[in-house]
Coordinates of C-alpha atoms in Angstrom, one line a residue:
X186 CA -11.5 170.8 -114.8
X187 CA -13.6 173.6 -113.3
X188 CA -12.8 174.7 -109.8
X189 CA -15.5 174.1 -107.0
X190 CA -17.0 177.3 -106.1
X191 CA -18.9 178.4 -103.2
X192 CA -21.1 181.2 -102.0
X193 CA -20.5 182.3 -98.4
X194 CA -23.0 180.2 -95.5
X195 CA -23.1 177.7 -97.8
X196 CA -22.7 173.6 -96.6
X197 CA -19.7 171.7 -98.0
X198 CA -19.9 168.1 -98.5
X199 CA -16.4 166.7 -99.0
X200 CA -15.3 162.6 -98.9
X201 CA -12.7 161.7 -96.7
X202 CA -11.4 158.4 -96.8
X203 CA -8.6 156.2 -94.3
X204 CA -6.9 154.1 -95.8
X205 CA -6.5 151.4 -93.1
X206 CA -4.9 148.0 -92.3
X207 CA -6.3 144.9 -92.4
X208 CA -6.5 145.6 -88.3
X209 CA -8.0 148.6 -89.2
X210 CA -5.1 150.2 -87.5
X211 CA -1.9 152.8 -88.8
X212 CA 0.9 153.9 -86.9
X213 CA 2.5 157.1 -88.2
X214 CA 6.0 157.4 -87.0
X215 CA 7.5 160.3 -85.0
X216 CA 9.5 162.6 -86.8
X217 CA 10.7 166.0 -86.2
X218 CA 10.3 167.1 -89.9
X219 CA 12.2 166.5 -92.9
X220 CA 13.9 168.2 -95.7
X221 CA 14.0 167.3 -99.4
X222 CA 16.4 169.0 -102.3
X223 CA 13.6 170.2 -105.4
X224 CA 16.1 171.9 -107.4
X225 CA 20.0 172.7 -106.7
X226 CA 19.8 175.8 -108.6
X227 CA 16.8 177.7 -110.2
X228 CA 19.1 180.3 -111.1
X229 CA 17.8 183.2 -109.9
X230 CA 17.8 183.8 -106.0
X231 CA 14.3 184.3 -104.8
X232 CA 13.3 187.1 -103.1
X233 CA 9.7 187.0 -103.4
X234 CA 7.0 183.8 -103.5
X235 CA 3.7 183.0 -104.5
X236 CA 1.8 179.7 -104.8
X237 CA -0.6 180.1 -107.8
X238 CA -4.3 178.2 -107.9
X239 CA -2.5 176.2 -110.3
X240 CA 0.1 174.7 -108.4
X241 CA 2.4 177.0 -109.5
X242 CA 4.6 178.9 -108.1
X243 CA 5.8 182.5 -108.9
X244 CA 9.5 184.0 -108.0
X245 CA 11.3 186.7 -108.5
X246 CA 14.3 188.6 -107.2
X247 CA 15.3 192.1 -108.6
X248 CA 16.8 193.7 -112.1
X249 CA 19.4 196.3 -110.5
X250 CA 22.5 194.6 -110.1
X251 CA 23.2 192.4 -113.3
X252 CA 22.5 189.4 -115.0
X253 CA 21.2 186.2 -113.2
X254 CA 22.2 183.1 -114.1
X255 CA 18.7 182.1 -116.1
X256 CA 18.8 182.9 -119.7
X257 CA 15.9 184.1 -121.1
X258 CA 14.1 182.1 -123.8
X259 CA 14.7 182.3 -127.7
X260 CA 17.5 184.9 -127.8
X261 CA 15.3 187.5 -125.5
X262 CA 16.2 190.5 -124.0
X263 CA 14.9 193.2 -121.4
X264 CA 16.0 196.7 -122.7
X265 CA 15.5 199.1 -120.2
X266 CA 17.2 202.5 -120.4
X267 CA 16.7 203.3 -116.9
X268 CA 17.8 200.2 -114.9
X269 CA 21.2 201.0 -112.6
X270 CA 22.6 197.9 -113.5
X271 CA 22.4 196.3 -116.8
X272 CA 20.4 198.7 -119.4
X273 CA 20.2 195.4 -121.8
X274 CA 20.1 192.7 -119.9
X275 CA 19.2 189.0 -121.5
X276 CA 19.0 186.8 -118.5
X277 CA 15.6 186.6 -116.2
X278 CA 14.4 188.3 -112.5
X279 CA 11.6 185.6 -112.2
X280 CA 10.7 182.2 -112.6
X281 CA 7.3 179.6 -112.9
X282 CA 8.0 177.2 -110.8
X283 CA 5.4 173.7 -111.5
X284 CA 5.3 172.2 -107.7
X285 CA 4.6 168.5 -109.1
X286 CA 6.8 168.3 -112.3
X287 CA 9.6 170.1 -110.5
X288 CA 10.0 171.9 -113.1
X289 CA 10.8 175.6 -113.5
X290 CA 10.8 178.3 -116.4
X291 CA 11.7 182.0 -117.1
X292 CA 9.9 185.2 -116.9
X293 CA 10.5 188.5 -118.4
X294 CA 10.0 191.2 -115.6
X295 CA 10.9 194.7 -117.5
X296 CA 11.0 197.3 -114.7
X297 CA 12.5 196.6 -111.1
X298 CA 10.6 194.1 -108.5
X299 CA 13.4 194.3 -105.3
X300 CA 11.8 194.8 -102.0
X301 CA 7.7 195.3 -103.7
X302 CA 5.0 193.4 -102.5
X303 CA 1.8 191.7 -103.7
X304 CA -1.3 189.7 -103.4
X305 CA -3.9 187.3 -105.4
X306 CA -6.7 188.9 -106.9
X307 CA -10.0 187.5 -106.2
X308 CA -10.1 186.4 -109.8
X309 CA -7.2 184.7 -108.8
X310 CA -4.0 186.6 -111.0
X311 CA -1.1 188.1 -109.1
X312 CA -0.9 191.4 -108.6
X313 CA 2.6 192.9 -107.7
X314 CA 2.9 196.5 -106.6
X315 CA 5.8 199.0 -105.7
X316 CA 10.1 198.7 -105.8
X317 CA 12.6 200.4 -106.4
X318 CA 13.3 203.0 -109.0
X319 CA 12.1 202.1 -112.2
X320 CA 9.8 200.0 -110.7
X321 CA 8.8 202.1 -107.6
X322 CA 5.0 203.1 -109.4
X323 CA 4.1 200.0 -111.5
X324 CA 1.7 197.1 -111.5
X325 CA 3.0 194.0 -112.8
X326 CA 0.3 191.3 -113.4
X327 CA 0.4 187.4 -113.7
X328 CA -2.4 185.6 -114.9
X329 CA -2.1 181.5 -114.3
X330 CA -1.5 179.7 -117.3
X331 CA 1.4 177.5 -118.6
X332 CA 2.3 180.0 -121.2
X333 CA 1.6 183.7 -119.7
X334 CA 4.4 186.3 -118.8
X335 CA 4.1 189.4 -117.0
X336 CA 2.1 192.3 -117.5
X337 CA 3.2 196.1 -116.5
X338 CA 1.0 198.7 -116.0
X339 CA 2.6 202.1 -115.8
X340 CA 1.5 204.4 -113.1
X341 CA -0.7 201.9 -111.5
X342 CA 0.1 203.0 -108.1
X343 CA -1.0 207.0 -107.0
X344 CA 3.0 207.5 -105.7
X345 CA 5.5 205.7 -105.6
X346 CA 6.3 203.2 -103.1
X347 CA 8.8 200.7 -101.5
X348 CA 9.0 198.0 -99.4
X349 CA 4.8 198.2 -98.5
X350 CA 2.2 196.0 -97.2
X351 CA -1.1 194.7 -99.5
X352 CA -4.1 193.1 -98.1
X353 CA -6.9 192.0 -99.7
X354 CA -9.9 193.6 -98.9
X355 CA -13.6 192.2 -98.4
X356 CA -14.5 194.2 -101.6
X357 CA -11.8 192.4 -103.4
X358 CA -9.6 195.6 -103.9
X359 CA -6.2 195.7 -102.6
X360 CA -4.7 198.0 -99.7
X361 CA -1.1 199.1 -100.3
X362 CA 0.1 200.3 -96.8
X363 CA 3.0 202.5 -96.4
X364 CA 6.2 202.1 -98.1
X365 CA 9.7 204.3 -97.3
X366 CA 8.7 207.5 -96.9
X367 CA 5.5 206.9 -97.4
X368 CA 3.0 207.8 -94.4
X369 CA -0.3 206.7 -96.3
X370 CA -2.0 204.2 -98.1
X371 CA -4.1 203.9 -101.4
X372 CA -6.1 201.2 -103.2
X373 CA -5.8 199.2 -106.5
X374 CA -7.9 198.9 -108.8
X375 CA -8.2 202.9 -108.1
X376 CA -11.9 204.0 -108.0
X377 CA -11.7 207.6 -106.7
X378 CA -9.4 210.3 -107.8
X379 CA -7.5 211.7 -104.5
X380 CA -6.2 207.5 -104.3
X381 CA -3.3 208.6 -101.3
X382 CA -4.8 208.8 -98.0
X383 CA -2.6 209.7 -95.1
X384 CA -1.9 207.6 -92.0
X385 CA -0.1 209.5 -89.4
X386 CA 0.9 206.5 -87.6
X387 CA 3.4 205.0 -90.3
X388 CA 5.1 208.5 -89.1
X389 CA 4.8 207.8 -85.5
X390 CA 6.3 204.8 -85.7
X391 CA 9.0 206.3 -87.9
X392 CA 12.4 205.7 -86.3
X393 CA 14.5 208.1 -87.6
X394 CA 17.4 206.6 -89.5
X395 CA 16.7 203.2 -88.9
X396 CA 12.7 203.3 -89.7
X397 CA 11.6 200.1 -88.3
X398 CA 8.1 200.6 -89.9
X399 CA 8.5 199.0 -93.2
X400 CA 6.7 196.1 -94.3
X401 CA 4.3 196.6 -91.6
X402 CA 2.6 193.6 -90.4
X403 CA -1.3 194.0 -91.9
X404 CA -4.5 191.7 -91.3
X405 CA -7.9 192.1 -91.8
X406 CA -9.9 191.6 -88.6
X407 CA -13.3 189.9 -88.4
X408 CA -15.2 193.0 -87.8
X409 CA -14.0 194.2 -91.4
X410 CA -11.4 196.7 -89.7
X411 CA -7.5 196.4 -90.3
X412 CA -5.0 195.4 -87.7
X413 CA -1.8 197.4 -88.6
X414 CA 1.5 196.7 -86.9
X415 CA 4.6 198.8 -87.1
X416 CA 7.9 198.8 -85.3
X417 CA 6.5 198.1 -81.7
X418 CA 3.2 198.3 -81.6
X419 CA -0.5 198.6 -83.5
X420 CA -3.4 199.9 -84.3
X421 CA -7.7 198.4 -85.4
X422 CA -7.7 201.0 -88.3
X423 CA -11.4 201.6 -90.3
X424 CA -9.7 202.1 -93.4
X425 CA -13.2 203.2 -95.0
X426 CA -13.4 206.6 -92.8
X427 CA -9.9 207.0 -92.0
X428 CA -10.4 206.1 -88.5
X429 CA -8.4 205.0 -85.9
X430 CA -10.6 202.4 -84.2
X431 CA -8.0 201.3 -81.4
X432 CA -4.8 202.0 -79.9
X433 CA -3.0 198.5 -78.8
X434 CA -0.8 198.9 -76.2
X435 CA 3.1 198.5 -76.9
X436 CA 4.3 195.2 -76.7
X437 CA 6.8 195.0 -73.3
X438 CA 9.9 196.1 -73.8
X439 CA 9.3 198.1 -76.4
X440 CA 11.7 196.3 -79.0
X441 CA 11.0 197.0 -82.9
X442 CA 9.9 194.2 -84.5
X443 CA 8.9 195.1 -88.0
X444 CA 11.1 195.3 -91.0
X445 CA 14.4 196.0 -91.3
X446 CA 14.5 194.7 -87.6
X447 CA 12.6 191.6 -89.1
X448 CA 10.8 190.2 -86.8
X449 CA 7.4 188.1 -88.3
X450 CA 3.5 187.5 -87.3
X451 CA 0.4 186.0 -88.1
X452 CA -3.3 185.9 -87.9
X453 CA -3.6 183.1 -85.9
X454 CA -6.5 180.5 -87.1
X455 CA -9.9 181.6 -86.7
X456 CA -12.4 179.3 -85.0
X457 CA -15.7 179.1 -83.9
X458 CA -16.6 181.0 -87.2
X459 CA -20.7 180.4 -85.9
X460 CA -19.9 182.3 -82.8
X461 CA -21.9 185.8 -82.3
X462 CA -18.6 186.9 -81.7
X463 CA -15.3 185.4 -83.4
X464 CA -12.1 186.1 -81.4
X465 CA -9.0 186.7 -83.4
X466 CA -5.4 186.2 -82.2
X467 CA -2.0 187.9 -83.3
X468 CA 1.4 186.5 -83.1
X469 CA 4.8 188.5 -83.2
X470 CA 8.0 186.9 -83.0
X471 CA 11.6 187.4 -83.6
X472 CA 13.3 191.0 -84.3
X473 CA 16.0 193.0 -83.1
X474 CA 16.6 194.5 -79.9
X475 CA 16.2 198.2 -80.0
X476 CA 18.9 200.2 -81.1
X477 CA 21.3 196.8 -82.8
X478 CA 21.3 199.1 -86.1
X479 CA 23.5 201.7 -84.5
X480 CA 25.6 199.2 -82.7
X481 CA 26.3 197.4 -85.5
X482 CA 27.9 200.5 -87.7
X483 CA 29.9 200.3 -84.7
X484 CA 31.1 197.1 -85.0
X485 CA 28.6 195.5 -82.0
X486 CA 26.6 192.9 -82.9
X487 CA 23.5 192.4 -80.5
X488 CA 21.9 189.2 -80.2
X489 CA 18.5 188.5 -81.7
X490 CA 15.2 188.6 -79.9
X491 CA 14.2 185.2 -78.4
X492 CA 10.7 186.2 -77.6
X493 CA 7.0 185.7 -79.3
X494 CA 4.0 188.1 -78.6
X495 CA 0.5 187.4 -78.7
X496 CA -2.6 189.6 -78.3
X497 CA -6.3 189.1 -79.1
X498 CA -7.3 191.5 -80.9
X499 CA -11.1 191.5 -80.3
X500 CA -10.9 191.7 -76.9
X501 CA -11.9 195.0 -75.5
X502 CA -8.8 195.4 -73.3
X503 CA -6.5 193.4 -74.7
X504 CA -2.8 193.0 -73.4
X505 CA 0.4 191.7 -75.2
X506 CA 1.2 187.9 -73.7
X507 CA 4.9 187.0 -74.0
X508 CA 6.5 183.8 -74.8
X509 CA 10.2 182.9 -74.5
X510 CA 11.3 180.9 -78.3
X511 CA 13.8 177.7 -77.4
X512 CA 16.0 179.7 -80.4
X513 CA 16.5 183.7 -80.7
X514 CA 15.5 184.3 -84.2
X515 CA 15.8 187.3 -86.7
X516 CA 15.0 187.5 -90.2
X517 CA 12.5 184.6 -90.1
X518 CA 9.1 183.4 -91.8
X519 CA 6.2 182.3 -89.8
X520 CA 3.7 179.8 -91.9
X521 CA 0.1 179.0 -90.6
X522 CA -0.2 175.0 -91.1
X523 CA -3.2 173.1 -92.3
X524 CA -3.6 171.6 -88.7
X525 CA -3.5 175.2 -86.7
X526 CA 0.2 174.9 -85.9
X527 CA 2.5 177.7 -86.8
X528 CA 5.7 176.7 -88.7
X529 CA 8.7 179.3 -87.7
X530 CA 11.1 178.6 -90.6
X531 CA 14.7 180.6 -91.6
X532 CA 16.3 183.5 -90.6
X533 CA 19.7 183.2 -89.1
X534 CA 18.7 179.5 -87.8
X535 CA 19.0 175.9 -89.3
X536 CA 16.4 174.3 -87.3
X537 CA 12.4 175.4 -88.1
X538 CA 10.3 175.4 -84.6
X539 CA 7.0 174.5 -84.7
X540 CA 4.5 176.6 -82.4
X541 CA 1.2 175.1 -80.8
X542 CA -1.2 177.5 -80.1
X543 CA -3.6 175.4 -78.5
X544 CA -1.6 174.0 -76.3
X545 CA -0.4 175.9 -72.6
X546 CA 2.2 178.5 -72.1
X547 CA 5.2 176.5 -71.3
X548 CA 4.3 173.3 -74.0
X549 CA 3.9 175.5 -77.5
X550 CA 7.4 175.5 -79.2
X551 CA 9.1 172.4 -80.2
X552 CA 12.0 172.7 -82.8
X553 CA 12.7 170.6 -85.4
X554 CA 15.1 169.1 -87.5
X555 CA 17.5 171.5 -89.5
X556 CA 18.4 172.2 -92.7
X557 CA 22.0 172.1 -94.2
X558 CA 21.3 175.5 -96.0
X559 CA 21.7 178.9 -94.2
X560 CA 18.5 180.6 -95.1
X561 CA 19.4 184.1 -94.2
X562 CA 18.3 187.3 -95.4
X563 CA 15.9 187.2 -98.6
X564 CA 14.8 184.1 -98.0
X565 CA 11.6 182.9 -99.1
X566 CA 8.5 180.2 -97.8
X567 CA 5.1 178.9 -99.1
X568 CA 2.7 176.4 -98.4
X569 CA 1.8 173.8 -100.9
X570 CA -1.1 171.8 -101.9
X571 CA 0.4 168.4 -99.9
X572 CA 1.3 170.2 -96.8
X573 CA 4.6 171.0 -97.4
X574 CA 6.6 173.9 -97.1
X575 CA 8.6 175.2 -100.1
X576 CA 11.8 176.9 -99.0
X577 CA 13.9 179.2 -101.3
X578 CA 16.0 182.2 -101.8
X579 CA 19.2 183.7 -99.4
X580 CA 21.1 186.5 -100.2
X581 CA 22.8 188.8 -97.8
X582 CA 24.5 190.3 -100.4
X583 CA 24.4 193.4 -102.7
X584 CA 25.1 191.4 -105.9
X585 CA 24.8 187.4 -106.7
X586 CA 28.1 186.1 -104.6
X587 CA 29.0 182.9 -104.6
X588 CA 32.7 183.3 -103.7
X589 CA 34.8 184.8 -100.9
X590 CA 31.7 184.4 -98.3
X591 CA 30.2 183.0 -95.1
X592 CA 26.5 182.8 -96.7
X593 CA 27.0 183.0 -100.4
X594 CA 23.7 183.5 -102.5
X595 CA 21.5 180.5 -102.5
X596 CA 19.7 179.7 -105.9
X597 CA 18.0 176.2 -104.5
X598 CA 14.5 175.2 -103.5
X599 CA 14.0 172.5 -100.9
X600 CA 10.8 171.1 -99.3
X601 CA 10.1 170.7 -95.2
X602 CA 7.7 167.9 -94.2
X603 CA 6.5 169.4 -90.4
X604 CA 6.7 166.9 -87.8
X605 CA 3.9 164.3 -87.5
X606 CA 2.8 163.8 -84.3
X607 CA 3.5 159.4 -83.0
X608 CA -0.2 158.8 -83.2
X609 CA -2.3 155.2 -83.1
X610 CA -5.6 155.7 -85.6
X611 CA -8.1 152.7 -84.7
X612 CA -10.7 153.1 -87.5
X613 CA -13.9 150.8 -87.7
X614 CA -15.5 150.7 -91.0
X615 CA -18.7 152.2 -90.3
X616 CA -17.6 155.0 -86.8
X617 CA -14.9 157.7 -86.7
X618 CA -14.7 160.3 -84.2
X619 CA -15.9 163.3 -85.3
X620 CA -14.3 165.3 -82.9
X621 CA -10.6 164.5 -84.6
X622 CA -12.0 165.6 -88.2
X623 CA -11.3 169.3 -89.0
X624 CA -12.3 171.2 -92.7
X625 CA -9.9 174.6 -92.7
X626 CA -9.4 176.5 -95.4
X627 CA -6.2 178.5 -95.9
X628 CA -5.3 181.9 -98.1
X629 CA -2.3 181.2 -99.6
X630 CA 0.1 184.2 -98.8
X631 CA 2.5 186.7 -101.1
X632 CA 5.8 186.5 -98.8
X633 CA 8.6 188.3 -98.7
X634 CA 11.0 189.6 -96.3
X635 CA 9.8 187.7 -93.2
X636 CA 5.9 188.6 -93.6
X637 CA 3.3 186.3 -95.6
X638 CA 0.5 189.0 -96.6
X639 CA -2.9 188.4 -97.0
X640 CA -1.9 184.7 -95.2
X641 CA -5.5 183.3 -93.3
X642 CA -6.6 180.3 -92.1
X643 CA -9.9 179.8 -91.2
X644 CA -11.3 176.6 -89.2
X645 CA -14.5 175.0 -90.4
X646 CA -15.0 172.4 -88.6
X647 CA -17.5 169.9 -89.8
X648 CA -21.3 169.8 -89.0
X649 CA -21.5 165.8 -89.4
X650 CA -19.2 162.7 -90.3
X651 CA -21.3 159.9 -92.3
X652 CA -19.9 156.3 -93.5
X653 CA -20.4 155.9 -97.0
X654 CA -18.7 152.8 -97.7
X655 CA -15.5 151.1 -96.4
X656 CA -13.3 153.4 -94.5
X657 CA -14.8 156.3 -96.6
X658 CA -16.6 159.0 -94.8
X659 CA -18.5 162.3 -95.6
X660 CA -17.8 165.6 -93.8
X661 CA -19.8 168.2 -93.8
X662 CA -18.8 171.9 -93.6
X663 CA -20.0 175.5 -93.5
X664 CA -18.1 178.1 -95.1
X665 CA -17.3 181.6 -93.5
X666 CA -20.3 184.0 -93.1
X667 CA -18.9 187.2 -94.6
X668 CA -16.0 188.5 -96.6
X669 CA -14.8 189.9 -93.4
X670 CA -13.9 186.8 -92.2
X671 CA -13.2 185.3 -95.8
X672 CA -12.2 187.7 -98.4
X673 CA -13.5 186.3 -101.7
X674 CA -10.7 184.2 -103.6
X675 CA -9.1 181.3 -104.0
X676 CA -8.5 179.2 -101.2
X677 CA -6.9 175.5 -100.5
X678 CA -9.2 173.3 -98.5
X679 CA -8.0 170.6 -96.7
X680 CA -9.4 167.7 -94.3
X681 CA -7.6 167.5 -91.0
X682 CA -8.0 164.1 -88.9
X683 CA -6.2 163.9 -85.8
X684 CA -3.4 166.4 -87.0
X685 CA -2.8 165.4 -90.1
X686 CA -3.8 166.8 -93.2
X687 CA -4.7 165.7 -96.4
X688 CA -4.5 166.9 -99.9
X689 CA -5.6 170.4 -100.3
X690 CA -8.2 170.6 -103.1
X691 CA -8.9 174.3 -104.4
X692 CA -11.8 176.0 -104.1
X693 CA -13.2 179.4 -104.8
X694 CA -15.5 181.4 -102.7
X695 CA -17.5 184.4 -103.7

């Protein structure tokens, strides 16, 4: 079935319907979230994740340091000369993993994929960039379909790179930001010949010995510009002249918060997308105090951050706002929810905390129930079609250890349900509020090590609510205005009424 596809400032007309009680009422019970075992083992631990427009999601973990515990298929083998671990190695890196059969199958990744990064092609195929060794100046590409495998292109990347940031851009090319070592960024698909363009603050933000700039936290703003974070602070970057737009001021304290102190953030949701202006909103939580690296070689072992920053980003003075977290947190995934929440989810922590953004400073964290499954260090999260989060990967370790440890290596997937809010829904057949009815439409996100890139969520809204038929309604919607605000791609849409989402449906906007 073809996907619906839309042109930007076009009108969506979508069919919502409640499902009701003969009193025309439902009571949703209060719950602080739940968990739910998918698989006990996919046999490989994953490292990185990616939901697919097919439902599907994509996982790998790395190639250096021997076999996994997934065979490949029909007597295969990887033969790779170079690799530090295993030169012929018959077991697989990565897996397809089908959300609603629960069902999951191997992948043949020939070059090295630990610590690289990635995102979804407006055409709607994975591109994975960067890693280690091997592995440190290839493409690797994934096209959706039940029976595809990888694809490497050799030299796909100017130089070589390692644990960088990608963003899609409005043009639907990818920006690869930094890497180790790497003070610069380049583009993919290539279209000019000098592809490596220097960016002086990945080297100002440079920590030496520790770094603290990796992974840098990367969003595209609604001006077209790039919010770039790294270490303790950020920059509005006009990638297209090489221009440093704006200076953000440090956030207080000065603690690192990027990778490998691990902090996370996120574009929170953008509303009012009919505004003149649209305001946009980043959140940083989590990380390392400042100097716990050092300590640590010593045998000292500080205690994680407990506090959140946020800062609009579109404000012409804008100033870092901090929040105290009920739970310190390091190591951790943040996850936009279809309803505007934010999900904070693993990291050294059993219990996820859902953040409200909407509501007052004071009233926006509430945690939730825990899992049984340390979720530690390369761990992995993504949002799925039917709201829920997908939860995989954990291994502090050098090798697969399942023996002899705190926190062995976790090779299961579970699912988290976020809390539902106790709410009393009184629906007549022919009125609904419109007010409680919300169209958003969220870019699912490549995530790995703490950061979802290229994650978005934008908030439609809806321009009218009509009765159709019994307890069945209309909505209608306007998509974004620009590829600024909504790169080209693939995109879940879901209907929000009073919190609660429904199915996602996927869509495609040009």
């Amino acid at each position: 079935m073809a996907l619906p596809s839309f042109i930007f400032s076009t009108f969506l007309l979508l069919q919502l319907l409640f499902v009701s009680l003969p009193s025309h009422r439902t009571l949703t019970s209060a719950v602080d979230g739940s968990w739910q075992i998918l698989q006990k083992s996919i046999r490989i631990s994953a490292m990185h994740m990616q939901l697919l427009r097919n439902d599907h999601v994509i996982m790998f973990d790395r190639t250096d340091f021997g076999p996994s515990n997934l065979s490949l298929p029909n007597g295969k083998c990887r033969n790779d000369p170079t690799d530090t671990a295993l030169q012929v190695d018959c077991t697989a890196h990565s897996v397809e993993y089908d959300v609603f059969a629960n069902k999951f199958r191997a992948l043949t990744v020939q070059t090295d994929v630990w610590c690289s990064s990635g995102a979804i092609m407006p055409d709607g195929n994975l591109f994975q960039t960067d890693s280690f060794n091997d592995g440190e100046r290839r493409v690797k590409v994934f096209s959706p379909c039940r029976t595809c495998d990888w694809n490497e292109i050799p030299n796909g990347l100017t130089t070589k790179r390692w644990y960088a940031s990608n963003h899609i851009l409005p043009d639907g090319r990818q920006i690869i930001i930094g890497g180790r070592g790497q003070f610069n960024y380049e583009f993919i698909p290539k279209n000019i010949v000098a592809n490596k363009i220097n960016l002086p603050f990945l080297s100002k933000t440079n920590d030496k010995g520790i770094e603290n700039n990796l992974y840098p936290f990367v969003f595209l703003n609604v001006d077209g510009n790039l919010f770039i974070f790294a270490n303790n602070r950020a920059i509005l970057f006009d990638y297209v002249n090489n221009i440093v737009v704006k200076k953000y001021p440090m956030i207080p304290g000065g603690e690192p918060r990027s990778y490998p102190s691990t902090g996370s953030a996120v574009l929170l949701p953008l509303k009012n997308l009919k505004a003149a202006a649209i305001e946009a909103e980043v959140l940083v939580c989590g990380g390392a105090p400042k100097g716990s690296y050092l300590q640590s070689l010593k045998g000292t072992f500080m205690a994680a951050l407990n506090t959140c920053a946020r800062i609009k980003i579109t404000d012409p003075n804008p100033e870092w706002i901090m929040e105290t977290m009920p739970l310190a947190r390091v190591m951790a995934d943040m996850i936009l929810l279809p309803n505007g929440n934010v999900l904070l989810i693993n990291g050294a922590v059993l219990s996820p905390v859902l953040y409200q953004p909407d509501n007052n400073i004071g009233s926006r964290f509430e945690v939730q129930n825990p899992t049984t499954i340390p979720r530690m260090y390369h761990s992995m999260v993504a949002l799925l079609r039917d709201g829920r989060v997908l939860v995989g990967g954990s291994n502090p370790h050098a090798f697969y250890n399942f023996t002899g440890v705190v926190f062995p290596t976790e090779l299961s997937l579970e699912a988290f349900s976020p809390k539902k809010y106790t709410i009393q829904v009184v629906i007549n057949s022919d009125k609904v509020d419109e007010s409680s009815v919300l169209v958003v439409m969220f870019a699912p996100a490549f995530n790995t090590h703490s950061f979802s890139m290229n994650q978005r969520l934008l908030v439609l809204g809806n321009e009218k609510v009509t009765a159709v038929g019994n307890s069945t309604y209309n909505v209608k919607a306007t998509t974004p205005r620009s590829g600024n605000v909504a790169p080209s791609g693939f995109y879940l849409l879901f209907v929000v009424h009073k919190g609660i989402p429904s199915q996602g449906i996927w869509v495609r906007l040009h």
